[in-house]
PDB file of C-alpha atoms and ligand atoms in Angstrom:
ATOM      1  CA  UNK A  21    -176.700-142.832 -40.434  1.00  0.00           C
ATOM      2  CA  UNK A  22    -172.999-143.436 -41.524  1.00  0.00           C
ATOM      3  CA  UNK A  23    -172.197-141.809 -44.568  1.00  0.00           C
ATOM      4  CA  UNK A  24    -170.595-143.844 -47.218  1.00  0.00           C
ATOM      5  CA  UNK A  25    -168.958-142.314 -50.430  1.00  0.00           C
ATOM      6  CA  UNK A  26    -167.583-144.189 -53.385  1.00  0.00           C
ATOM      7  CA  UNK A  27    -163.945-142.746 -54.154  1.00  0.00           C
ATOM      8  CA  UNK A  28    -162.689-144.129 -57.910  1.00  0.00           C
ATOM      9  CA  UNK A  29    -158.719-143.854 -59.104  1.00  0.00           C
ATOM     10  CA  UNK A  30    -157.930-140.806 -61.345  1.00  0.00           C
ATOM     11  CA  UNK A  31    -154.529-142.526 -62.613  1.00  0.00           C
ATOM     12  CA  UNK A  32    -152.502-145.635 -61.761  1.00  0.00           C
ATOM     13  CA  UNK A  33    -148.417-145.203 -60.746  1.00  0.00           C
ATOM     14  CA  UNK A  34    -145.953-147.399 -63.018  1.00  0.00           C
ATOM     15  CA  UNK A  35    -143.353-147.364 -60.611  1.00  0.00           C
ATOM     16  CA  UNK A  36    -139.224-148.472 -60.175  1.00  0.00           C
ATOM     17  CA  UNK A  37    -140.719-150.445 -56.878  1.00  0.00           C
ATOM     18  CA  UNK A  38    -142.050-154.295 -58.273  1.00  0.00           C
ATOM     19  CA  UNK A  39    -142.421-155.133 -54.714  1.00  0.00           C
ATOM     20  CA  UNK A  40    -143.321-153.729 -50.917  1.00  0.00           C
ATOM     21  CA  UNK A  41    -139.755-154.548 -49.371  1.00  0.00           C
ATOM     22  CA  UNK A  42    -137.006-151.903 -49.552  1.00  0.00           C
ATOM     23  CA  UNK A  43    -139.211-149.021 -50.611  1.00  0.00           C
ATOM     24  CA  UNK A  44    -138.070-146.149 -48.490  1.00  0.00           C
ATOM     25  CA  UNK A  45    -140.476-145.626 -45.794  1.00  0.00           C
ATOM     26  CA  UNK A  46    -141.515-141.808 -46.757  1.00  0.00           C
ATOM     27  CA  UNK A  47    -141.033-139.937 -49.961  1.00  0.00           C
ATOM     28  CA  UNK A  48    -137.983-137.833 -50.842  1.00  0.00           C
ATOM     29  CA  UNK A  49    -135.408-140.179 -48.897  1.00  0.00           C
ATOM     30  CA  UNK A  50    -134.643-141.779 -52.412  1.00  0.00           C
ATOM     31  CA  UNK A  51    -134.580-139.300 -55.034  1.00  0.00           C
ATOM     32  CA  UNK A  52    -133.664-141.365 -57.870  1.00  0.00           C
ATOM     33  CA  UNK A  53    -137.132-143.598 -57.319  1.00  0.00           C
ATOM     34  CA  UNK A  54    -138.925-142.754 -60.447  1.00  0.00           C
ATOM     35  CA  UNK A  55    -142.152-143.517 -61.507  1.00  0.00           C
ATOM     36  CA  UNK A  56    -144.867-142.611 -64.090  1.00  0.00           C
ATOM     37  CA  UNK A  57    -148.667-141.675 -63.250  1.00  0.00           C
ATOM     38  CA  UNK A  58    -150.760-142.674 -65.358  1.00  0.00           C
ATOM     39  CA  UNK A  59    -153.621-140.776 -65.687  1.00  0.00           C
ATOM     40  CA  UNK A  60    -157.122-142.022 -66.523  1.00  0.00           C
ATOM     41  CA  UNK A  61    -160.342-141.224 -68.629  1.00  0.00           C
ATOM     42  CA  UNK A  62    -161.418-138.530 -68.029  1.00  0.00           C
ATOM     43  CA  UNK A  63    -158.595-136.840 -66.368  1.00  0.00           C
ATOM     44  CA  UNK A  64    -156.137-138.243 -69.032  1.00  0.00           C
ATOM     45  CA  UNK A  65    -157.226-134.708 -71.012  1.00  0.00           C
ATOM     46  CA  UNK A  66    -155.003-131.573 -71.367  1.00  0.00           C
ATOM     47  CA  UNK A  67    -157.125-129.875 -69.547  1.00  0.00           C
ATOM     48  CA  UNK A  68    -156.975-131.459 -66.054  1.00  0.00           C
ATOM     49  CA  UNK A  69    -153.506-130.850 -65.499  1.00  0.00           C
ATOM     50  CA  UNK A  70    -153.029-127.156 -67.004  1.00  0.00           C
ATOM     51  CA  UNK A  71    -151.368-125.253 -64.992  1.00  0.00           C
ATOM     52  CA  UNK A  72    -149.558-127.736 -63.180  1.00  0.00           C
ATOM     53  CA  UNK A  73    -146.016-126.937 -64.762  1.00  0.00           C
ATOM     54  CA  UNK A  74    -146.223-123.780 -62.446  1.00  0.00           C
ATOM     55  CA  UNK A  75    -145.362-126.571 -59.622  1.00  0.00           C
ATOM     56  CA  UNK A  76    -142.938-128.456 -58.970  1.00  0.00           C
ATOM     57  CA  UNK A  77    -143.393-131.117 -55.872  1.00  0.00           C
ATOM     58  CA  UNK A  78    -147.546-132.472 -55.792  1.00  0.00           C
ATOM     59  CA  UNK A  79    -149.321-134.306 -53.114  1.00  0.00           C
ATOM     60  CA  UNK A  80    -150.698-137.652 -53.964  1.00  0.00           C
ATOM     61  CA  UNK A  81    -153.599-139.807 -51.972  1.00  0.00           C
ATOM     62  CA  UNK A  82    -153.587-143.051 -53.014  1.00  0.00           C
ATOM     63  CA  UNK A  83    -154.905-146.293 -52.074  1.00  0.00           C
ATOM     64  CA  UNK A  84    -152.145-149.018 -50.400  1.00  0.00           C
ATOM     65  CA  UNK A  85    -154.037-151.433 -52.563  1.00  0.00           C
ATOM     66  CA  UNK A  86    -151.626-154.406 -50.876  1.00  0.00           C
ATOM     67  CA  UNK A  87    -152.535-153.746 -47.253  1.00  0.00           C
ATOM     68  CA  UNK A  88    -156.139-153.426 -47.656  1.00  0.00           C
ATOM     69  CA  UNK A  89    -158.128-155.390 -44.743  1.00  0.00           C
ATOM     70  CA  UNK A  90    -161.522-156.016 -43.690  1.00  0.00           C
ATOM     71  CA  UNK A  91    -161.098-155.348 -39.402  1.00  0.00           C
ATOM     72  CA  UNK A  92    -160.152-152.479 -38.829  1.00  0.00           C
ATOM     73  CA  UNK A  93    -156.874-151.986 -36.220  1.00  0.00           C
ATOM     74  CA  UNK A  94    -156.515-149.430 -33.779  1.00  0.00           C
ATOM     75  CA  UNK A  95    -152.763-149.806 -33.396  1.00  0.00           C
ATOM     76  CA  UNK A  96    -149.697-151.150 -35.243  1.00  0.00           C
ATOM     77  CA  UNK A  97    -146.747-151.679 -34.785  1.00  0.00           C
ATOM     78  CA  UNK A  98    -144.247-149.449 -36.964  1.00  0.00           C
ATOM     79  CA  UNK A  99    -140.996-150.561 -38.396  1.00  0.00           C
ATOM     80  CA  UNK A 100    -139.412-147.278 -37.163  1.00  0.00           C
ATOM     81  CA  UNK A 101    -139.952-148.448 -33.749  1.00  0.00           C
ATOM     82  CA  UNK A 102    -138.259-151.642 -34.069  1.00  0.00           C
ATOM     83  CA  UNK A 103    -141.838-153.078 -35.040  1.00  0.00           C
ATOM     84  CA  UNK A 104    -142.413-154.756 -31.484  1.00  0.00           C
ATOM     85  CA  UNK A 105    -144.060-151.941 -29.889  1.00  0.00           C
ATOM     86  CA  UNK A 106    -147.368-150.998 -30.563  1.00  0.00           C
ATOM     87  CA  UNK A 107    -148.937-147.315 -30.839  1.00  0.00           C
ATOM     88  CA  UNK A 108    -152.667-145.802 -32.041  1.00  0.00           C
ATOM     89  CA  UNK A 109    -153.221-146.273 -35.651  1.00  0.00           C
ATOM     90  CA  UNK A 110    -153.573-142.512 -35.818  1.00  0.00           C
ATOM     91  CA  UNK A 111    -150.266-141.776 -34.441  1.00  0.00           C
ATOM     92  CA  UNK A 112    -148.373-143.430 -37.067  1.00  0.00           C
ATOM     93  CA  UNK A 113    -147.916-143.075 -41.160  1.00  0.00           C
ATOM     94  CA  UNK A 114    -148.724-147.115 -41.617  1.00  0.00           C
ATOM     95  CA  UNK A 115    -149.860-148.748 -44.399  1.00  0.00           C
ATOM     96  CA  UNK A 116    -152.553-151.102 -42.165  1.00  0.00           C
ATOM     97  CA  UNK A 117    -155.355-148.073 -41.744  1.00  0.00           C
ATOM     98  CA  UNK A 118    -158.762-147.232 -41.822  1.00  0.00           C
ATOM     99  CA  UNK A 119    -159.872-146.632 -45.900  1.00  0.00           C
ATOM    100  CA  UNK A 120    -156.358-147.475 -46.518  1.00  0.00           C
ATOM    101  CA  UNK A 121    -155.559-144.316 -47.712  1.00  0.00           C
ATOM    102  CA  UNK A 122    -151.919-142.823 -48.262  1.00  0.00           C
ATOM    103  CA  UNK A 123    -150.514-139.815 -48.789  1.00  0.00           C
ATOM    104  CA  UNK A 124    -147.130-138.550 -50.153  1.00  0.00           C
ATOM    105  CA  UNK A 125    -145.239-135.525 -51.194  1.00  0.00           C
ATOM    106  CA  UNK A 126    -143.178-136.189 -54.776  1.00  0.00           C
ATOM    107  CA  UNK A 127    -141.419-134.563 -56.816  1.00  0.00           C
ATOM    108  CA  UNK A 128    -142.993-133.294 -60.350  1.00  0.00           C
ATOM    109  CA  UNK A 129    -140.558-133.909 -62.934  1.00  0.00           C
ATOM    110  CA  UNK A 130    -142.348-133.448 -66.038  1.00  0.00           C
ATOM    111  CA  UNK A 131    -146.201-133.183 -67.092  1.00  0.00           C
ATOM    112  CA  UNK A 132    -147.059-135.222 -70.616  1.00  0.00           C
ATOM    113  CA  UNK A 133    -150.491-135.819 -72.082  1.00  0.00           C
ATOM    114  CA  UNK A 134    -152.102-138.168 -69.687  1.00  0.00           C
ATOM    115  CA  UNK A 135    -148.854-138.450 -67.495  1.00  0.00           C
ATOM    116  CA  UNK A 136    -147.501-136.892 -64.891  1.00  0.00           C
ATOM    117  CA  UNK A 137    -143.231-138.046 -64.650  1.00  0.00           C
ATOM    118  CA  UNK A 138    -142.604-138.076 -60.910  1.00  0.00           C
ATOM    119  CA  UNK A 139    -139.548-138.581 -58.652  1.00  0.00           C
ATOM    120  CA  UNK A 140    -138.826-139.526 -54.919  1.00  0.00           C
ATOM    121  CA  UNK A 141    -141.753-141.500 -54.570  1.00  0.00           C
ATOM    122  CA  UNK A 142    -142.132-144.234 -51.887  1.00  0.00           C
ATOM    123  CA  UNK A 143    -145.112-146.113 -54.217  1.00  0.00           C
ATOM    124  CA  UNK A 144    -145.555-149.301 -55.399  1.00  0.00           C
ATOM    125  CA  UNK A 145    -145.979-149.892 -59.229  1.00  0.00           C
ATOM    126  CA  UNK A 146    -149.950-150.361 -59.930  1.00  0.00           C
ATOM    127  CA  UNK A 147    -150.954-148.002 -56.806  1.00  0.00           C
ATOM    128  CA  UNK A 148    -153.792-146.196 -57.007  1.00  0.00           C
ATOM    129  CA  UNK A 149    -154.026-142.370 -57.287  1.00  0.00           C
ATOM    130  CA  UNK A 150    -156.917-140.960 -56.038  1.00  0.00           C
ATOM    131  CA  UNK A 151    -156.074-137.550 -56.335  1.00  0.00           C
ATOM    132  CA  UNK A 152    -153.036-135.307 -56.771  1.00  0.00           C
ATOM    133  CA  UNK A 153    -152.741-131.982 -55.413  1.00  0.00           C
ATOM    134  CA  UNK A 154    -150.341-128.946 -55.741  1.00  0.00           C
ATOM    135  CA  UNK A 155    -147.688-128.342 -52.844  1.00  0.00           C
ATOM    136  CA  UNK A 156    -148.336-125.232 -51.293  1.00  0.00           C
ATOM    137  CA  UNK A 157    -144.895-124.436 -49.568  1.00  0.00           C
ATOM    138  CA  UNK A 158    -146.259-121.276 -47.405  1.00  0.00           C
ATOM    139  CA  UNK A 159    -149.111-123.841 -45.873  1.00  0.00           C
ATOM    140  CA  UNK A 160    -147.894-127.209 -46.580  1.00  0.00           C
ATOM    141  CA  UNK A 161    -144.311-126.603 -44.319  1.00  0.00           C
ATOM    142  CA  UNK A 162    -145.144-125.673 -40.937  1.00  0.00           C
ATOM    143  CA  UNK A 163    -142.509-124.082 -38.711  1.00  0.00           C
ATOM    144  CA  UNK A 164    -141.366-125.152 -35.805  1.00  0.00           C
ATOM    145  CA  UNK A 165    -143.635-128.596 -35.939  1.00  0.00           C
ATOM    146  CA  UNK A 166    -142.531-131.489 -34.099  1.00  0.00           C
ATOM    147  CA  UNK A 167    -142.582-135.033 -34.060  1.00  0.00           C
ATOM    148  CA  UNK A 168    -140.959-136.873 -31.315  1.00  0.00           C
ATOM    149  CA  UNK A 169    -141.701-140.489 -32.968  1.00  0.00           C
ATOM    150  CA  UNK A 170    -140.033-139.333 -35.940  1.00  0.00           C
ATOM    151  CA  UNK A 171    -137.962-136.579 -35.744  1.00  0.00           C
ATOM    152  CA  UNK A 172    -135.051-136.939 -38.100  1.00  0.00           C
ATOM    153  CA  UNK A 173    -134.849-139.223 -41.772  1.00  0.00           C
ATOM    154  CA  UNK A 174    -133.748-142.956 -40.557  1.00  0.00           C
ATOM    155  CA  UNK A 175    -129.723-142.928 -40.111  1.00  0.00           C
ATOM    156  CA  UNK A 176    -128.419-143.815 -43.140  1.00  0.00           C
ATOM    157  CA  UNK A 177    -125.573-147.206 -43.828  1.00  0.00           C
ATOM    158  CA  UNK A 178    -122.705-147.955 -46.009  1.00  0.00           C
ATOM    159  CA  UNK A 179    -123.921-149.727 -49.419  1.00  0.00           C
ATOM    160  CA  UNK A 180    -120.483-151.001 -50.598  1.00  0.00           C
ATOM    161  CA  UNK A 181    -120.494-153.120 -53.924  1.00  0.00           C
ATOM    162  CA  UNK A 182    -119.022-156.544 -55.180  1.00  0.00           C
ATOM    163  CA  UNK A 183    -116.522-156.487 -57.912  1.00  0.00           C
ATOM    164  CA  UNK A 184    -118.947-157.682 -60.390  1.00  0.00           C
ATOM    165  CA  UNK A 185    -122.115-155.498 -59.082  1.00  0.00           C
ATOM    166  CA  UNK A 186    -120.972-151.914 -60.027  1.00  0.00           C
ATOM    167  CA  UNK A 187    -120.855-152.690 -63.796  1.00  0.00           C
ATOM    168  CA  UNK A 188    -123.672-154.493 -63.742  1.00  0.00           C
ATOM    169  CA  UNK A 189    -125.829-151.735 -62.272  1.00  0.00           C
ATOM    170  CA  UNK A 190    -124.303-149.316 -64.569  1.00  0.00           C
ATOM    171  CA  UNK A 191    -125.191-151.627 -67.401  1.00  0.00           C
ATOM    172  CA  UNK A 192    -129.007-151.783 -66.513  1.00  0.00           C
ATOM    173  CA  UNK A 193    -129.081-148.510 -65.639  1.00  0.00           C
ATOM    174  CA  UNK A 194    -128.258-147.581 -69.005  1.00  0.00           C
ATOM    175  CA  UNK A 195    -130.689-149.990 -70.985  1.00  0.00           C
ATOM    176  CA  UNK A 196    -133.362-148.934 -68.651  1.00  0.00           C
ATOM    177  CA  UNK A 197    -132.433-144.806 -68.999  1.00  0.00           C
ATOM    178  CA  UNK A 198    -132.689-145.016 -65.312  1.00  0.00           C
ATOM    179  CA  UNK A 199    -130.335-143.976 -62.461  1.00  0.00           C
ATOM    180  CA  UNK A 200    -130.330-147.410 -61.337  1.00  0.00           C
ATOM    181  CA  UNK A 201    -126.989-147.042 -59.124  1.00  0.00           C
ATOM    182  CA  UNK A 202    -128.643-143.874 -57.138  1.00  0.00           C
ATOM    183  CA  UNK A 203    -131.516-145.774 -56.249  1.00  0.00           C
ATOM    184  CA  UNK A 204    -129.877-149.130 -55.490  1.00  0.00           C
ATOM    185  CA  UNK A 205    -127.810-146.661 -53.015  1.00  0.00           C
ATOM    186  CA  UNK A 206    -130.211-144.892 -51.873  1.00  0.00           C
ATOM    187  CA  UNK A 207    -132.505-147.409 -51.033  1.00  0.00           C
ATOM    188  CA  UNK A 208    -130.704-149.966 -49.525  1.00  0.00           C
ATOM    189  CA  UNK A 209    -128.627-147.185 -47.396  1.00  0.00           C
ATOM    190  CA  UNK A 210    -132.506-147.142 -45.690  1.00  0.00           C
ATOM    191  CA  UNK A 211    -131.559-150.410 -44.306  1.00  0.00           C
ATOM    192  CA  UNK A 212    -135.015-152.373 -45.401  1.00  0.00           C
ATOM    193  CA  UNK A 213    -134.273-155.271 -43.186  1.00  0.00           C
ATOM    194  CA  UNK A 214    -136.912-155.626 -40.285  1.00  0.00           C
ATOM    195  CA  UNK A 215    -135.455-153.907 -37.491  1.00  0.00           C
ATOM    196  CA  UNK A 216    -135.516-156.953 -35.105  1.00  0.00           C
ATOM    197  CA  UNK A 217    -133.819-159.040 -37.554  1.00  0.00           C
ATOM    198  CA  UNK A 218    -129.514-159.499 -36.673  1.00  0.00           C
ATOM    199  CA  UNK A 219    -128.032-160.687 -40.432  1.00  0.00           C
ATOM    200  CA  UNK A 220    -126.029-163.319 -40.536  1.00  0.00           C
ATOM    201  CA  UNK A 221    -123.081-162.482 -43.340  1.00  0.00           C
ATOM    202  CA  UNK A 222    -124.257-165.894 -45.228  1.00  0.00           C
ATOM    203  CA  UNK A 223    -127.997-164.622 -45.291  1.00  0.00           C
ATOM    204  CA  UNK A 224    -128.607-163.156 -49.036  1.00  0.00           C
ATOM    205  CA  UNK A 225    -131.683-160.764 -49.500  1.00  0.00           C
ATOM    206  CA  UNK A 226    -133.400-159.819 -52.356  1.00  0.00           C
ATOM    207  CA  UNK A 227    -135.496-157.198 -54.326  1.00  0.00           C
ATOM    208  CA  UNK A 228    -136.818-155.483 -57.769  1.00  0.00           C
ATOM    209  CA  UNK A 229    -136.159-152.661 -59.122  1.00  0.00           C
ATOM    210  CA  UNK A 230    -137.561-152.068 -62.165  1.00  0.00           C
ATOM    211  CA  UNK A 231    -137.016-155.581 -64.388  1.00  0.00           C
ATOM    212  CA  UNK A 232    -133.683-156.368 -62.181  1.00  0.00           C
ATOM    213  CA  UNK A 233    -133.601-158.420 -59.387  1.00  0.00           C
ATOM    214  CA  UNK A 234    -130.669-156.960 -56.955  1.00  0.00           C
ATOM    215  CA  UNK A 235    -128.683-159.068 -54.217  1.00  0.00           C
ATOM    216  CA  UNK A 236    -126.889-157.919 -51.459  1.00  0.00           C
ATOM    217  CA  UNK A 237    -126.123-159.519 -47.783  1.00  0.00           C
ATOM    218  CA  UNK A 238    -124.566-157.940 -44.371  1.00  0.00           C
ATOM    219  CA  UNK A 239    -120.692-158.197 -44.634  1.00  0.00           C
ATOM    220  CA  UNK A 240    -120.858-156.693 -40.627  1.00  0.00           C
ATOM    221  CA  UNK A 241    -124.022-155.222 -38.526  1.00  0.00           C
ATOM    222  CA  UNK A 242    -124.904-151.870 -40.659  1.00  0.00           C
ATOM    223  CA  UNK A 243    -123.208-152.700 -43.656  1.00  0.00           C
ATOM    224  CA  UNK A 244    -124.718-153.657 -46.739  1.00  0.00           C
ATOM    225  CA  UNK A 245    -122.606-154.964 -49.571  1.00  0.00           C
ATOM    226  CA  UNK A 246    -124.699-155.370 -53.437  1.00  0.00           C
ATOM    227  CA  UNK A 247    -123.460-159.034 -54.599  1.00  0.00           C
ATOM    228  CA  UNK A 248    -124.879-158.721 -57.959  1.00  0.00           C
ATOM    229  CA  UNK A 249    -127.454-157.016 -60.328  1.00  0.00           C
ATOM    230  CA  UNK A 250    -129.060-159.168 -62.845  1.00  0.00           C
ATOM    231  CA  UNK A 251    -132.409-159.184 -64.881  1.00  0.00           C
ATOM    232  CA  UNK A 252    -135.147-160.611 -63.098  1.00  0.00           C
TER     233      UNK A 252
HETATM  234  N1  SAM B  11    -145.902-141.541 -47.544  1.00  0.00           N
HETATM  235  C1  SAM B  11    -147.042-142.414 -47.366  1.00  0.00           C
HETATM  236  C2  SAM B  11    -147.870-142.005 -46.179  1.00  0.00           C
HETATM  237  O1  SAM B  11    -147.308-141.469 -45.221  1.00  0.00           O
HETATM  238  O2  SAM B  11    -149.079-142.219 -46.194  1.00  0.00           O
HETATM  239  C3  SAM B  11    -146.626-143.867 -47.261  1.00  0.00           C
HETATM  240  C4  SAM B  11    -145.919-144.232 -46.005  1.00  0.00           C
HETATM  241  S1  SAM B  11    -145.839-145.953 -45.808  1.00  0.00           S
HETATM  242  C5  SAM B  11    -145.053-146.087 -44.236  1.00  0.00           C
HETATM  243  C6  SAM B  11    -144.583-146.365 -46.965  1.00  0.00           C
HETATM  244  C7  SAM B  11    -144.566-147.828 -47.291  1.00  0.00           C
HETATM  245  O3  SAM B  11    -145.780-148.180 -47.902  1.00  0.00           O
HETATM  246  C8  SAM B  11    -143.504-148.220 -48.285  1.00  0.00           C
HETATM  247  O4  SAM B  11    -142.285-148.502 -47.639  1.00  0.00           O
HETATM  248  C9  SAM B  11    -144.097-149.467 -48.961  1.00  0.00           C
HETATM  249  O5  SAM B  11    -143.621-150.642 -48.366  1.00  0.00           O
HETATM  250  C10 SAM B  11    -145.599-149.343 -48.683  1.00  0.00           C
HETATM  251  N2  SAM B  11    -146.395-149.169 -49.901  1.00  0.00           N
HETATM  252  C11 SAM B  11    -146.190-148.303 -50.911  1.00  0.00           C
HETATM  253  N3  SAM B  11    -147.160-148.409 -51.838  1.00  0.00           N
HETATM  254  C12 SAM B  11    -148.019-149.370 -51.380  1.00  0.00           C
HETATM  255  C13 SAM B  11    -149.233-149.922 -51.885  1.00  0.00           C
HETATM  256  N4  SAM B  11    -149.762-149.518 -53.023  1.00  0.00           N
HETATM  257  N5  SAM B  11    -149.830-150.909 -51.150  1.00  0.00           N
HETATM  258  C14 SAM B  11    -149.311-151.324 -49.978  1.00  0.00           C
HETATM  259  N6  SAM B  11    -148.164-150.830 -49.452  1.00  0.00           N
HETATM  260  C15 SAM B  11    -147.530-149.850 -50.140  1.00  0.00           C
END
């Protein structure tokens, strides 16, 4: 007989990232991606999280609760490798998996009754936290590991800015008590255009962060420029 187990959230994230596109593609790659986990009854008591401030980066398994699916795949096609070749589902860190379950390494910022204040995350606001776990730096970083699919953070681009952009960034960022520039940077210096796709300069793309919907386009190949930064 298969076993089955019922697995139930212990908080939810309130996160910087409103939508999939142009979240980094692994944690720590954007530092200034905050978010908020909000922990739930029970474990919204004192008591589940003493101890924690001892810690300062935590595990999290959560649920990619918008790429659940019925069939299961055996392979995918990740984004890293231009997202037309395909490799075992086990083999890769996507989001398309059996129990859809995810897993990231973030940074702790803060622990408040029934929150824990996080940073560098790579989650999308209403995900799913099925449990959170201390880093263990002696067992948790292995030495000399390898992985020839993924061996070095994506190459970094230019994010330049429009005239107009800059202020308006810094003007959100400070009505939001965010570090909304930082993350604009660092995520769009990711690049979170498909990896097939060649921009046109014309093309415009889109995403939000936070309550702001930010603009940018391709100026040249591997050059992003932010046109503007405007509530959403
Ligand atoms: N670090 C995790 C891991 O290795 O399991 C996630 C890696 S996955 C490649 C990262 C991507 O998952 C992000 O770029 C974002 O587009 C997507 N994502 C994040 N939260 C999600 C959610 N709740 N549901 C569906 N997709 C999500």
């Amino acid at each position: 007989m298969v076993m089955q187990h019922t697995v139930a959230p212990v908080g939810i994230v309130r996160s910087c990232f409103m939508e999939k596109f142009a979240i980094p593609r692994q944690p720590q790659l954007a530092p200034a991606a905050r978010g908020v986990l909000e922990l739930l009854p029970p474990f919204d008591q004192p008591e589940a999280v003493e101890g924690l401030d001892q810690v300062s980066h935590v595990w999290l398994l959560f649920l990619f609760h918008q790429a659940l699916e019925e069939k299961p795949r055996l392979k995918v096609r990740p984004p890293r490798l231009g997202g037309n070749k395909s490799m075992g589902v086990f083999a890769t860190r996507a989001t398309h998996r059996p129990n859809g379950i995810g897993q990231s390494v973030v940074r702790l910022e803060g622990v408040e009754p029934g929150r824990l204040l996080l940073s560098g995350i790579d989650l999308l606001d209403g995900t799913p936290v099925l449990d959170i776990k201390p880093y263990v730096p002696y067992a948790d970083s292995v030495e000399g590991a390898h992985n020839h699919m993924a061996s070095a953070a994506p190459v970094a681009i230019p994010v330049q800015w429009a005239n107009s952009a800059l202020p308006q960034a810094r003007e959100h960022a400070l009505r939001l008590g965010e570090p909304l520039v930082a993350l604009i940077e660092q995520c769009l210096a990711q690049d979170p255009r498909p990896a097939y796709q060649v921009p046109v300069a014309e093309r415009v793309y889109g995403v939000k962060f936070w309550d702001v919907q930010v603009r940018w386009h391709y100026p040249q190949t591997d050059v992003i420029c932010v046109l503007e930064v405007v509530l959403a």
